């Protein structure tokens, strides 16, 4: 329980300062949303935490009814560096902001090689956003 509390506190702190830490992704679909990615190492924990943070643009909202589908792509030169153990989606309402953001948390188990070397990897993500008249499904390859 203590480890969970420490992890949660660290995650909240990281998200509250996200504008200073995260970098915009080239996979943004600027009309509907913006995307930032984060990768955390948690002390005394073998797995890494990856976060996709999606911010809907004005007039758009997260489609809660569409299931999020994530997978780690296999690189051309070998095995997947990380295994997706678990994922969790939550909407975050920030004070003073009328549009809630979405955080997709990924628990990533590193391979033996990834434990030694911080390997880059790509997540294939499927998710959806809606406006008043339509819903759009996005399939993006997001690099970490």
Coordinates of N, CA and C in Angstrom, one line a residue:
X1 N 0.8 -1.2 0.0 CA 0.0 0.0 0.0 C 0.9 1.3 0.0
X2 N 2.0 1.2 0.8 CA 2.9 2.4 0.8 C 3.5 2.6 -0.5
X3 N 3.9 1.6 -1.3 CA 4.4 1.7 -2.6 C 3.4 2.4 -3.6
X4 N 2.2 1.9 -3.5 CA 1.2 2.5 -4.3 C 1.0 4.0 -4.1
X5 N 0.9 4.3 -2.8 CA 0.8 5.7 -2.4 C 1.9 6.6 -3.0
X6 N 3.2 6.1 -2.8 CA 4.3 6.8 -3.3 C 4.3 6.9 -4.8
X7 N 3.9 5.9 -5.5 CA 3.8 5.9 -7.0 C 2.7 6.9 -7.4
X8 N 1.6 6.9 -6.7 CA 0.5 7.9 -7.1 C 0.9 9.3 -6.8
X9 N 1.6 9.5 -5.7 CA 2.0 10.9 -5.4 C 3.0 11.4 -6.5
X10 N 3.9 10.5 -6.9 CA 4.9 10.8 -7.9 C 4.2 11.1 -9.3
X11 N 3.2 10.3 -9.6 CA 2.5 10.5 -10.8 C 1.7 11.8 -10.9
X12 N 1.1 12.1 -9.8 CA 0.3 13.4 -9.7 C 1.3 14.6 -9.8
X13 N 2.4 14.5 -9.2 CA 3.4 15.6 -9.3 C 3.9 15.7 -10.7
X14 N 4.2 14.6 -11.3 CA 4.7 14.6 -12.7 C 3.6 15.2 -13.7
X15 N 2.4 14.8 -13.5 CA 1.3 15.4 -14.3 C 1.0 16.9 -14.1
X16 N 1.2 17.3 -12.9 CA 0.9 18.7 -12.6 C 2.0 19.6 -13.2
X17 N 3.2 19.1 -13.4 CA 4.2 19.9 -14.0 C 4.5 19.4 -15.5
X18 N 3.5 18.8 -16.1 CA 3.7 18.2 -17.4 C 4.0 19.2 -18.5
X19 N 3.6 20.4 -18.4 CA 3.9 21.3 -19.5 C 5.4 21.6 -19.6
X20 N 6.1 21.5 -18.5 CA 7.5 21.7 -18.5 C 8.3 20.5 -18.8
X21 N 7.8 19.3 -18.7 CA 8.5 18.0 -18.9 C 8.3 17.4 -20.3
X22 N 7.0 17.3 -20.7 CA 6.7 16.6 -21.9 C 7.0 17.3 -23.2
X23 N 7.1 16.6 -24.2 CA 7.4 17.2 -25.6 C 6.2 16.8 -26.5
X24 N 5.8 17.7 -27.3 CA 4.7 17.4 -28.2 C 5.1 16.3 -29.2
X25 N 4.2 15.4 -29.5 CA 4.5 14.3 -30.4 C 4.2 14.8 -31.9
X26 N 5.0 14.3 -32.8 CA 4.8 14.6 -34.2 C 3.5 13.9 -34.7
X27 N 2.9 13.0 -33.9 CA 1.7 12.3 -34.3 C 0.4 13.0 -33.9
X28 N 0.6 14.3 -33.5 CA -0.6 15.0 -33.1 C -1.6 15.2 -34.2
X29 N -2.8 15.1 -33.9 CA -3.8 15.5 -34.9 C -4.4 16.8 -34.3
X30 N -3.8 17.9 -34.7 CA -4.0 19.2 -34.1 C -5.4 19.7 -34.1
X31 N -6.2 19.2 -35.0 CA -7.6 19.6 -35.1 C -8.4 19.1 -33.9
X32 N -8.1 17.9 -33.5 CA -9.0 17.3 -32.4 C -8.3 17.2 -31.0
X33 N -7.0 17.1 -31.0 CA -6.4 16.9 -29.7 C -4.9 17.2 -29.8
X34 N -4.2 17.3 -28.6 CA -2.8 17.3 -28.6 C -2.3 16.2 -27.7
X35 N -1.1 15.7 -28.0 CA -0.5 14.5 -27.3 C 0.8 14.8 -26.7
X36 N 1.0 14.4 -25.5 CA 2.3 14.4 -24.9 C 2.6 13.0 -24.3
X37 N 3.9 12.6 -24.3 CA 4.3 11.3 -23.8 C 5.3 11.5 -22.7
X38 N 5.2 10.5 -21.7 CA 6.1 10.5 -20.6 C 6.5 9.1 -20.3
X39 N 7.7 8.9 -19.8 CA 8.2 7.6 -19.4 C 8.9 7.8 -18.0
X40 N 8.5 7.1 -17.0 CA 9.0 7.2 -15.6 C 9.7 5.9 -15.2
X41 N 10.7 6.1 -14.4 CA 11.3 5.0 -13.7 C 10.9 5.3 -12.2
X42 N 10.4 4.3 -11.6 CA 10.0 4.5 -10.2 C 11.0 3.8 -9.3
X43 N 11.5 4.4 -8.3 CA 12.5 3.9 -7.4 C 12.0 2.5 -6.8
X44 N 12.9 1.6 -6.8 CA 12.6 0.3 -6.2 C 11.5 -0.5 -6.9
X45 N 11.4 -0.2 -8.2 CA 10.4 -0.9 -9.0 C 11.0 -1.3 -10.3
X46 N 10.8 -2.5 -10.7 CA 11.5 -3.0 -12.0 C 10.8 -2.4 -13.2
X47 N 9.5 -2.4 -13.2 CA 8.7 -1.9 -14.4 C 8.8 -0.4 -14.5
X48 N 8.6 0.0 -15.8 CA 8.5 1.5 -16.0 C 7.1 1.9 -16.2
X49 N 6.8 3.1 -16.1 CA 5.5 3.7 -16.3 C 5.5 4.6 -17.5
X50 N 4.7 4.3 -18.5 CA 4.6 5.1 -19.7 C 3.2 5.8 -19.6
X51 N 3.1 7.1 -20.0 CA 1.9 7.8 -20.0 C 1.7 8.5 -21.3
X52 N 0.5 8.3 -21.9 CA 0.0 9.1 -23.0 C -0.9 10.1 -22.5
X53 N -0.7 11.4 -22.7 CA -1.6 12.4 -22.1 C -2.2 13.2 -23.3
X54 N -3.5 13.0 -23.4 CA -4.3 13.6 -24.6 C -5.1 14.7 -24.1
X55 N -5.0 15.9 -24.8 CA -5.8 17.0 -24.4 C -6.7 17.4 -25.6
X56 N -8.1 17.2 -25.4 CA -9.0 17.5 -26.5 C -9.0 19.0 -26.8
X57 N -9.1 19.3 -28.1 CA -9.3 20.7 -28.5 C -10.7 21.2 -28.2
X58 N -10.9 22.5 -28.3 CA -12.3 23.0 -28.1 C -13.3 22.4 -29.1
X59 N -14.4 21.9 -28.5 CA -15.4 21.3 -29.3 C -15.3 19.8 -29.4
X60 N -14.2 19.2 -28.9 CA -14.0 17.8 -29.0 C -14.0 17.2 -27.6
X61 N -14.3 15.9 -27.4 CA -14.2 15.2 -26.1 C -13.8 13.8 -26.4
X62 N -13.2 13.2 -25.3 CA -12.8 11.9 -25.3 C -14.0 10.9 -25.4
X63 N -13.9 9.9 -26.3 CA -14.9 9.0 -26.5 C -14.7 7.8 -25.5
X64 N -15.5 7.9 -24.4 CA -15.3 6.9 -23.3 C -15.9 5.5 -23.8
X65 N -16.7 5.5 -24.7 CA -17.4 4.2 -25.2 C -16.5 3.4 -26.1
X66 N -15.5 4.1 -26.7 CA -14.6 3.3 -27.6 C -13.4 2.8 -26.8
X67 N -13.2 1.5 -26.9 CA -12.1 0.9 -26.0 C -10.7 1.3 -26.5
X68 N -9.9 1.7 -25.6 CA -8.5 2.0 -25.9 C -7.7 0.7 -26.2
X69 N -7.0 0.6 -27.3 CA -6.2 -0.6 -27.6 C -4.8 -0.1 -27.8
X70 N -3.9 -0.7 -27.0 CA -2.4 -0.4 -27.0 C -1.6 -1.7 -27.3
X71 N -0.6 -1.5 -28.0 CA 0.4 -2.6 -28.2 C 1.8 -2.1 -28.5
X72 N 2.8 -2.8 -28.0 CA 4.1 -2.5 -28.2 C 4.6 -3.1 -29.5
X73 N 5.1 -2.3 -30.5 CA 5.5 -2.9 -31.7 C 6.8 -3.5 -31.6
X74 N 7.0 -4.6 -32.4 CA 8.3 -5.3 -32.5 C 9.2 -4.6 -33.4
X75 N 10.4 -4.2 -32.9 CA 11.3 -3.5 -33.8 C 11.9 -4.5 -34.9
X76 N 12.4 -3.9 -36.0 CA 12.9 -4.7 -37.1 C 14.1 -5.6 -36.7
X77 N 14.8 -5.1 -35.7 CA 16.1 -5.8 -35.4 C 16.0 -6.7 -34.1
X78 N 14.8 -7.2 -33.7 CA 14.8 -8.1 -32.6 C 13.4 -8.2 -31.9
X79 N 13.5 -8.5 -30.6 CA 12.3 -8.7 -29.8 C 11.8 -7.3 -29.2
X80 N 10.6 -7.4 -28.8 CA 10.0 -6.2 -28.1 C 10.8 -5.9 -26.9
X81 N 11.2 -4.6 -26.7 CA 12.0 -4.2 -25.5 C 11.1 -4.2 -24.2
X82 N 9.8 -4.0 -24.4 CA 9.0 -3.9 -23.2 C 7.7 -4.7 -23.5
X83 N 7.2 -5.2 -22.4 CA 5.9 -5.9 -22.4 C 4.9 -5.1 -21.7
X84 N 3.7 -4.9 -22.4 CA 2.6 -4.1 -21.7 C 1.9 -5.0 -20.8
X85 N 2.1 -4.8 -19.5 CA 1.6 -5.6 -18.4 C 0.1 -5.2 -18.1
X86 N -0.1 -3.9 -18.0 CA -1.4 -3.4 -17.7 C -1.6 -2.0 -18.2
X87 N -2.8 -1.6 -18.5 CA -3.1 -0.2 -18.9 C -4.3 0.3 -18.1
X88 N -4.4 1.6 -17.9 CA -5.4 2.3 -17.2 C -5.7 3.6 -17.8
X89 N -7.0 3.9 -18.0 CA -7.4 5.2 -18.6 C -8.1 6.0 -17.6
X90 N -7.7 7.3 -17.4 CA -8.5 8.2 -16.5 C -8.6 9.6 -17.1
X91 N -9.7 10.2 -16.8 CA -9.9 11.6 -17.2 C -9.4 12.5 -16.0
X92 N -8.7 13.6 -16.3 CA -8.2 14.4 -15.3 C -8.8 15.8 -15.5
X93 N -9.4 16.3 -14.5 CA -10.0 17.7 -14.6 C -9.0 18.6 -13.8
X94 N -8.4 19.5 -14.6 CA -7.5 20.5 -14.0 C -8.2 21.7 -13.6
X95 N -7.9 22.3 -12.5 CA -8.6 23.5 -12.0 C -8.5 24.6 -13.1
X96 N -9.7 25.2 -13.3 CA -9.7 26.3 -14.3 C -9.8 25.9 -15.7
X97 N -9.7 24.7 -16.0 CA -9.8 24.2 -17.4 C -11.1 23.4 -17.6
X98 N -12.0 23.9 -18.5 CA -13.3 23.2 -18.7 C -13.2 21.9 -19.4
X99 N -12.1 21.7 -20.1 CA -12.0 20.4 -20.9 C -11.1 19.5 -20.2
X100 N -11.6 18.3 -19.8 CA -10.8 17.3 -19.1 C -9.8 16.7 -20.0
X101 N -8.6 16.4 -19.5 CA -7.5 15.7 -20.2 C -7.7 14.2 -19.9
X102 N -7.1 13.4 -20.8 CA -7.1 12.0 -20.6 C -5.7 11.5 -20.5
X103 N -5.4 10.7 -19.5 CA -4.1 10.0 -19.2 C -4.3 8.5 -19.4
X104 N -3.5 8.0 -20.3 CA -3.5 6.5 -20.5 C -2.2 6.0 -19.8
X105 N -2.3 5.3 -18.7 CA -1.1 4.8 -18.0 C -0.8 3.4 -18.5
X106 N 0.5 3.1 -18.7 CA 1.0 1.8 -19.1 C 2.0 1.3 -18.1
X107 N 1.8 0.1 -17.7 CA 2.8 -0.6 -16.8 C 3.6 -1.4 -17.8
X108 N 4.9 -1.1 -17.9 CA 5.8 -1.7 -18.9 C 6.9 -2.5 -18.3
X109 N 6.9 -3.8 -18.6 CA 7.9 -4.7 -18.1 C 9.1 -4.8 -19.1
X110 N 10.3 -4.3 -18.7 CA 11.4 -4.3 -19.6 C 12.0 -5.7 -19.9
X111 N 12.5 -5.9 -21.1 CA 13.2 -7.2 -21.4 C 14.6 -7.1 -20.7
X112 N 15.4 -8.1 -20.8 CA 16.7 -8.1 -20.2 C 17.6 -7.0 -20.8
X113 N 17.5 -6.9 -22.1 CA 18.3 -5.9 -22.8 C 17.9 -4.5 -22.4
X114 N 16.6 -4.3 -22.3 CA 16.0 -3.0 -22.0 C 16.3 -2.6 -20.6
X115 N 16.6 -3.5 -19.7 CA 17.0 -3.2 -18.3 C 18.4 -2.6 -18.3
X116 N 19.2 -3.0 -19.2 CA 20.6 -2.5 -19.2 C 20.7 -1.2 -20.0
X117 N 20.0 -1.2 -21.2 CA 20.0 0.0 -22.1 C 18.6 0.5 -22.2
X118 N 18.5 1.8 -22.0 CA 17.2 2.4 -22.2 C 16.8 2.4 -23.7
X119 N 16.0 1.4 -24.1 CA 15.7 1.3 -25.5 C 14.5 2.1 -25.8
X120 N 14.6 2.7 -27.0 CA 13.4 3.4 -27.6 C 12.4 2.3 -28.0
X121 N 11.1 2.7 -28.0 CA 10.1 1.7 -28.5 C 8.9 2.5 -29.0
X122 N 8.0 1.8 -29.7 CA 6.9 2.4 -30.3 C 5.6 1.7 -29.8
X123 N 4.6 2.5 -29.5 CA 3.3 2.0 -29.0 C 2.3 2.3 -30.1
X124 N 1.6 1.3 -30.6 CA 0.5 1.4 -31.5 C -0.7 1.6 -30.6
X125 N -1.4 2.8 -30.8 CA -2.5 3.1 -30.0 C -3.8 3.4 -30.9
X126 N -4.9 2.9 -30.4 CA -6.2 3.2 -31.0 C -7.1 3.8 -30.0
X127 N -7.7 4.9 -30.3 CA -8.6 5.6 -29.4 C -9.5 6.5 -30.2
X128 N -10.5 7.2 -29.6 CA -11.4 8.0 -30.3 C -11.8 9.3 -29.6
X129 N -12.1 10.3 -30.4 CA -12.6 11.6 -29.9 C -13.8 11.9 -30.7
X130 N -14.7 12.7 -30.1 CA -16.0 13.0 -30.7 C -16.2 14.5 -30.6
X131 N -16.9 15.1 -31.6 CA -17.4 16.4 -31.5 C -19.0 16.3 -31.5
X132 N -19.7 17.4 -31.8 CA -21.1 17.3 -31.7 C -21.8 16.5 -32.8
X133 N -21.1 16.3 -33.9 CA -21.7 15.6 -35.0 C -21.1 14.2 -35.4
X134 N -19.8 14.0 -35.0 CA -19.2 12.8 -35.5 C -18.1 12.3 -34.4
X135 N -17.8 11.1 -34.5 CA -16.7 10.5 -33.8 C -15.6 10.1 -34.7
X136 N -14.3 10.3 -34.3 CA -13.2 9.9 -35.2 C -12.4 8.9 -34.4
X137 N -11.9 7.8 -35.1 CA -11.1 6.8 -34.5 C -9.7 7.1 -35.0
X138 N -8.7 7.1 -34.1 CA -7.3 7.4 -34.4 C -6.5 6.1 -34.2
X139 N -5.6 5.8 -35.1 CA -4.6 4.7 -34.9 C -3.3 5.4 -35.2
X140 N -2.5 5.5 -34.1 CA -1.2 6.2 -34.2 C -0.1 5.3 -33.6
X141 N 1.0 5.4 -34.3 CA 2.3 4.8 -33.8 C 3.0 5.9 -33.0
X142 N 3.1 5.8 -31.7 CA 3.7 6.8 -30.9 C 5.1 6.4 -30.3
X143 N 6.1 7.1 -30.6 CA 7.5 6.8 -30.2 C 7.8 7.3 -28.9
X144 N 8.5 6.4 -28.1 CA 9.0 6.8 -26.8 C 10.5 6.8 -26.8

